[in-house]
Short mmCIF file of C-alpha atoms and ligand atoms in Angstrom, two decimals:
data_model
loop_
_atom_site.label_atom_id
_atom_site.label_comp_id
_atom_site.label_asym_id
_atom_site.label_seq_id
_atom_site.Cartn_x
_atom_site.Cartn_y
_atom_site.Cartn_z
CA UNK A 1 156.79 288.42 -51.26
CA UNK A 2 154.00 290.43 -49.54
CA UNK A 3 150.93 288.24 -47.88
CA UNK A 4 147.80 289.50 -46.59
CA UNK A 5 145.06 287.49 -45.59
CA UNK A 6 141.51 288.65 -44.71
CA UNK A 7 139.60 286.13 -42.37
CA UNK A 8 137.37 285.96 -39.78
CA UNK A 9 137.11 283.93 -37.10
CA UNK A 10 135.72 279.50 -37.28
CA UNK A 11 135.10 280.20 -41.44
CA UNK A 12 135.86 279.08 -45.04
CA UNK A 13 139.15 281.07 -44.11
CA UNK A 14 140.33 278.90 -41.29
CA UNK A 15 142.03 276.21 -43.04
CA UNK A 16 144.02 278.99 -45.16
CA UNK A 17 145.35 279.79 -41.94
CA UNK A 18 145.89 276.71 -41.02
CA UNK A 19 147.37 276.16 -44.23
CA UNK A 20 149.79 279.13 -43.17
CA UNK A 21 150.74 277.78 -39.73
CA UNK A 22 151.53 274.40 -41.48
CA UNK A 23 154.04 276.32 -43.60
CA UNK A 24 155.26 278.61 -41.50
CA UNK A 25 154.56 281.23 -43.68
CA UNK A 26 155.05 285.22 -42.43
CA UNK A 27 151.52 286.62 -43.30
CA UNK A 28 149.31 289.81 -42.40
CA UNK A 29 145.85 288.42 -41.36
CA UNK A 30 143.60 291.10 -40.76
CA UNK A 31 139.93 290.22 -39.35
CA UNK A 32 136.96 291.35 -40.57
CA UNK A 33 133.43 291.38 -38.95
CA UNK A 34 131.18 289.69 -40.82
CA UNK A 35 128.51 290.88 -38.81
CA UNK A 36 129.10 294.07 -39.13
CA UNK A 37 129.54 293.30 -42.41
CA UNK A 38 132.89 294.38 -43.31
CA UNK A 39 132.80 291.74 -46.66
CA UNK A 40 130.47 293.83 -48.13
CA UNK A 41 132.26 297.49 -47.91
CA UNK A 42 133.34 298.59 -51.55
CA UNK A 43 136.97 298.62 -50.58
CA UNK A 44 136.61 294.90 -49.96
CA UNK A 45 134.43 293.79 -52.84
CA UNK A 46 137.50 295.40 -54.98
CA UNK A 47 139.51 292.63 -54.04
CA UNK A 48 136.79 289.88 -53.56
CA UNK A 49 133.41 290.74 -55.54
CA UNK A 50 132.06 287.64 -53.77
CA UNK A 51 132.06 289.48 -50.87
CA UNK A 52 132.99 286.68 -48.49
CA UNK A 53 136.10 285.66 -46.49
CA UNK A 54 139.22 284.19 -47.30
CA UNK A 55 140.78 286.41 -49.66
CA UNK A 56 144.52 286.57 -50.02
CA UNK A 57 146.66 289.26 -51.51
CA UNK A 58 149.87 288.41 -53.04
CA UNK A 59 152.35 291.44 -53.81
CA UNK A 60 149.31 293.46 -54.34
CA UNK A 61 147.17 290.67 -56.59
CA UNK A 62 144.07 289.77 -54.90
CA UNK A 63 143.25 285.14 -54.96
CA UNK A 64 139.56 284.25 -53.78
CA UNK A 65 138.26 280.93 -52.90
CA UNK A 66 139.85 278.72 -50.35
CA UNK A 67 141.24 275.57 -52.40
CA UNK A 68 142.79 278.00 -54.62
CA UNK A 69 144.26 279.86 -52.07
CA UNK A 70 145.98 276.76 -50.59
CA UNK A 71 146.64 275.07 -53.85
CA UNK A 72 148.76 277.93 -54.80
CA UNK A 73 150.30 277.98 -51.16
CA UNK A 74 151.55 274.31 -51.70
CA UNK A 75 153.05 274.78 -54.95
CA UNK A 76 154.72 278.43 -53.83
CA UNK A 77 155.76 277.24 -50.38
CA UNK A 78 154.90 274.03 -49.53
CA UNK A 79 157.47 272.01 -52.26
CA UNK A 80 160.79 273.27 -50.43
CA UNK A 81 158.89 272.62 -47.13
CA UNK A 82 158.32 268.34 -48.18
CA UNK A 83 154.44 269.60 -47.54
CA UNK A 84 153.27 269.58 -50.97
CA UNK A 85 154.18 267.44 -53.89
CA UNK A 86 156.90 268.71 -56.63
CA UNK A 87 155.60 269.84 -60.15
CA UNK A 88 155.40 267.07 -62.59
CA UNK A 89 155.16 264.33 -60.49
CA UNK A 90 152.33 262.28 -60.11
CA UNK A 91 151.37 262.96 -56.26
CA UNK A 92 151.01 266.45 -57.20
CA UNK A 93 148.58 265.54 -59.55
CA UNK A 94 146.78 263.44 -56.79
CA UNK A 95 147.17 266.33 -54.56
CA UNK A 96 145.20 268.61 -56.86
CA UNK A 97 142.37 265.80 -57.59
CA UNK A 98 141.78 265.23 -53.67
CA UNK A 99 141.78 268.95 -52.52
CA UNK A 100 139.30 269.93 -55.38
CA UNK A 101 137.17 266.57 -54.56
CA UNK A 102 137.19 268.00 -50.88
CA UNK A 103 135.85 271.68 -52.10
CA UNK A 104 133.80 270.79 -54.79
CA UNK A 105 132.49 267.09 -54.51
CA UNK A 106 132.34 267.15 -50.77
CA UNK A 107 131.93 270.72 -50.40
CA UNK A 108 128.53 271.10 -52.88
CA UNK A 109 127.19 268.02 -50.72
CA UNK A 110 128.01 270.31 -47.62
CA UNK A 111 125.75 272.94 -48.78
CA UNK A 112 122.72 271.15 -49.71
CA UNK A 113 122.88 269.35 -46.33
CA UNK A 114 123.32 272.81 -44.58
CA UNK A 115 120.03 274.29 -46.81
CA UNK A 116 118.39 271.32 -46.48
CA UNK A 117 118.47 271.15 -42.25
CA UNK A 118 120.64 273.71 -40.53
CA UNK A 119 119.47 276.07 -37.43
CA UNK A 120 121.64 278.73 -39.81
CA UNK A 121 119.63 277.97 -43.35
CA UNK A 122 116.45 279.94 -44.41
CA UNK A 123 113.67 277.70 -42.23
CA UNK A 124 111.53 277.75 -45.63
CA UNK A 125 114.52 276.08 -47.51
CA UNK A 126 114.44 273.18 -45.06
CA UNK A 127 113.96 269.75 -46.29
CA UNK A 128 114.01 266.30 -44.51
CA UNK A 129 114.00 263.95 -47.45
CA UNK A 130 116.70 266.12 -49.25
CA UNK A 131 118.55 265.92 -45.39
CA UNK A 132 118.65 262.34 -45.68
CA UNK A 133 119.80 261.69 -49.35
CA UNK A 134 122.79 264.12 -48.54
CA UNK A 135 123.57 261.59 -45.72
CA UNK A 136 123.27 258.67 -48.34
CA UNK A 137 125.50 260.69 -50.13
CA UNK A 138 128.32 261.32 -47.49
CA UNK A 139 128.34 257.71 -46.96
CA UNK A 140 129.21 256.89 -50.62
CA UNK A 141 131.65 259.98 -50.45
CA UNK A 142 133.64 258.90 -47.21
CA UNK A 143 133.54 255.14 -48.95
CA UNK A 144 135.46 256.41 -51.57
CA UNK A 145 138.09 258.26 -48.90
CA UNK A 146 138.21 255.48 -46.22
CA UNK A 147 139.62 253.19 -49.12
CA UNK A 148 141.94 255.68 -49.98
CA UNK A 149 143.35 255.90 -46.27
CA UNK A 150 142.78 252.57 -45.63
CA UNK A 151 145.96 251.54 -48.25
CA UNK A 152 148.16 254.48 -46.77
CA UNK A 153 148.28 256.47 -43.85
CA UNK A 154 147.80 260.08 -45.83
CA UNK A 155 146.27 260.81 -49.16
CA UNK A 156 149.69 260.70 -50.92
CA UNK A 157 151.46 258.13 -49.23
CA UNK A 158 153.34 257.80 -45.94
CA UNK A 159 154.10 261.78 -45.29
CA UNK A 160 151.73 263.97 -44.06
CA UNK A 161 151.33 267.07 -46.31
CA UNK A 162 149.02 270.09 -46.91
CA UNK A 163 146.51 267.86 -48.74
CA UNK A 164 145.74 265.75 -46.15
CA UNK A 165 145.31 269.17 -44.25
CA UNK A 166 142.65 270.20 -47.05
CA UNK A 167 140.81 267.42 -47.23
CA UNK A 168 140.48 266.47 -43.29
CA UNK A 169 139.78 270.43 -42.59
CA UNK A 170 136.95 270.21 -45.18
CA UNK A 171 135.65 266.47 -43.64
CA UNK A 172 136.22 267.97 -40.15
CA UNK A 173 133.96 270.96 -40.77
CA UNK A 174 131.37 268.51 -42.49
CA UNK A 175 131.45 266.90 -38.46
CA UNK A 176 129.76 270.36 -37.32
CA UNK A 177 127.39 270.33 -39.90
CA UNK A 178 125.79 267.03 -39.10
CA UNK A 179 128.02 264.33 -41.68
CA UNK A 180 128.76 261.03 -39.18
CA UNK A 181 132.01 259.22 -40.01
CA UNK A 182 130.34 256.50 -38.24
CA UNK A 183 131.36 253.22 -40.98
CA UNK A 184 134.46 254.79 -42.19
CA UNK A 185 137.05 253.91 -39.04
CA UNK A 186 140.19 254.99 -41.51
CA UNK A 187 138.84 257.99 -42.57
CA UNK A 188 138.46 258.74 -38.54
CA UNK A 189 142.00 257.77 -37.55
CA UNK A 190 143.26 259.84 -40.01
CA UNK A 191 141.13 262.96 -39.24
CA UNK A 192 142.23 262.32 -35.66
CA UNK A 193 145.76 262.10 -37.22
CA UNK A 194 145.04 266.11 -38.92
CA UNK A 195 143.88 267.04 -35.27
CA UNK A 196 146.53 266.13 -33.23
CA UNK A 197 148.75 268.67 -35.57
CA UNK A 198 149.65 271.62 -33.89
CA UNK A 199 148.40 273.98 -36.41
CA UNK A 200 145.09 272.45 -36.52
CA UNK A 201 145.45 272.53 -32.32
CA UNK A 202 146.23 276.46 -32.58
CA UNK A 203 143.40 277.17 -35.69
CA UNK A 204 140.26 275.12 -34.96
CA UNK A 205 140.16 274.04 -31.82
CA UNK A 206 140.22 277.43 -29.92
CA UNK A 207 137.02 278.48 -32.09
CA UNK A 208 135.01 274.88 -33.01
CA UNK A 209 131.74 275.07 -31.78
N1 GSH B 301 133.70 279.04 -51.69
C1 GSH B 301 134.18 280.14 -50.86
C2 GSH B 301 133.23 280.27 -49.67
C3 GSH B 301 133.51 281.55 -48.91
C4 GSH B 301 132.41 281.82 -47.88
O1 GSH B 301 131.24 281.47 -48.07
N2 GSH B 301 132.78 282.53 -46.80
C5 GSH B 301 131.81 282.88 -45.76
C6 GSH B 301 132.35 282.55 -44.38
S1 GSH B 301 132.39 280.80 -44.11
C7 GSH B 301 131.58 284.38 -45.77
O2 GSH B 301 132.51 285.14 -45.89
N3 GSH B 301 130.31 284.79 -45.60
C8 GSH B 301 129.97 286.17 -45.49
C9 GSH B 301 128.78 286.53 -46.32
O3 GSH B 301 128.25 285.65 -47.02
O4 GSH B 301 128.41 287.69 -46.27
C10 GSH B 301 135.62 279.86 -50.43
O5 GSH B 301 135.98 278.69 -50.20
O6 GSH B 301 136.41 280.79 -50.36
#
């Protein structure tokens, strides 16, 4: 199977290569500027008409959007590999709740803090009260995920697999944005768990801020 991955450097395509050191997974990664703004040249927006990084190409078929992306990894790769739950069985059905939670849940919450108060965000977009009902939010949201780690060391049990990868990456990145896990002391042992891997070691940590 042929595997190309378009990234660029500390973005929504890091944890797909993360995801891809996890596995151990042969893959062409080919980095584009997106200064220079390689995502938006017409060869690119034929495989991604988002016109944003990660996009993966499988034998020639062209997956957007991150959680996909690593979804499909686990159930491709990550079953023989004891990193991702068999079909059918009811951890891969928690697998698939948690990962989307993290991207879409979480995520959304991510990008109304981020318009609402970051140095990167449109100035006139900026908006304190919104700022601090996000927070209120993220509480609530890491709540609901320290209770979940509190009863088990990862999200699906006592192994370590690709959706504890997911999630932390997403709760991680939520760190540099401004979220404080201040409240939720499992939710911080077990992102420190995430960290001490070494593909998160040879992904994030060369490029976090
Ligand atoms: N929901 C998308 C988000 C992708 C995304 O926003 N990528 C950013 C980098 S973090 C990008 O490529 N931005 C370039 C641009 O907007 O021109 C995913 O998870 O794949």
């Amino acid at each position: 199977m042929s595997l190309t991955l378009y990234a660029a450097p500390m973005s929504s395509a890091t944890p797909v290569v993360c995801a891809l050191a996890e596995l151990d997974i042969p893959c062409e990664i080919v980095m584009l500027d997106l200064q220079a703004g390689d995502q938006k040249k017409p060869d690119y927006l034929a495989l991604n008409p988002n016109g944003v990084v990660p996009t993966l190409v499988v034998d020639g078929t062209p997956m957007f959007e991150a959680v996909a992306i690593m979804q499909w990894l686990g159930d491709r790769y990550g079953v023989d590999r004891g990193l991702w739950p068999a079909a059918d069985t009811p951890e891969r059905l928690t697998a698939l709740s948690w990962t989307t939670w993290a991207y879409v849940t979480y995520g959304t919450m991510i990008n109304i803090l981020n318009y609402a108060q970051s140095p990167h965000a449109d100035p006139a977009l900026h908006h304190p009260p919104l700022a601090k009902h996000a927070q209120g939010e993220f509480d609530k949201l890491l709540s609901r995920l320290d209770a979940r780690v509190s009863e088990r060391p990862y999200l699906l049990g006592d192994a370590y697999s690709l959706a504890d990868m997911i999630v932390a990456s997403v709760v991680t990145y939520s760190t540099y944005c401004g979220v404080s896990l201040e409240g939720h002391p499992h939710v911080v042992a077990w992102a420190e768990r995430f960290q001490a891997r070494p593909a998160y070691r040879k992904t994030w940590e060369a490029a976090a801020p």
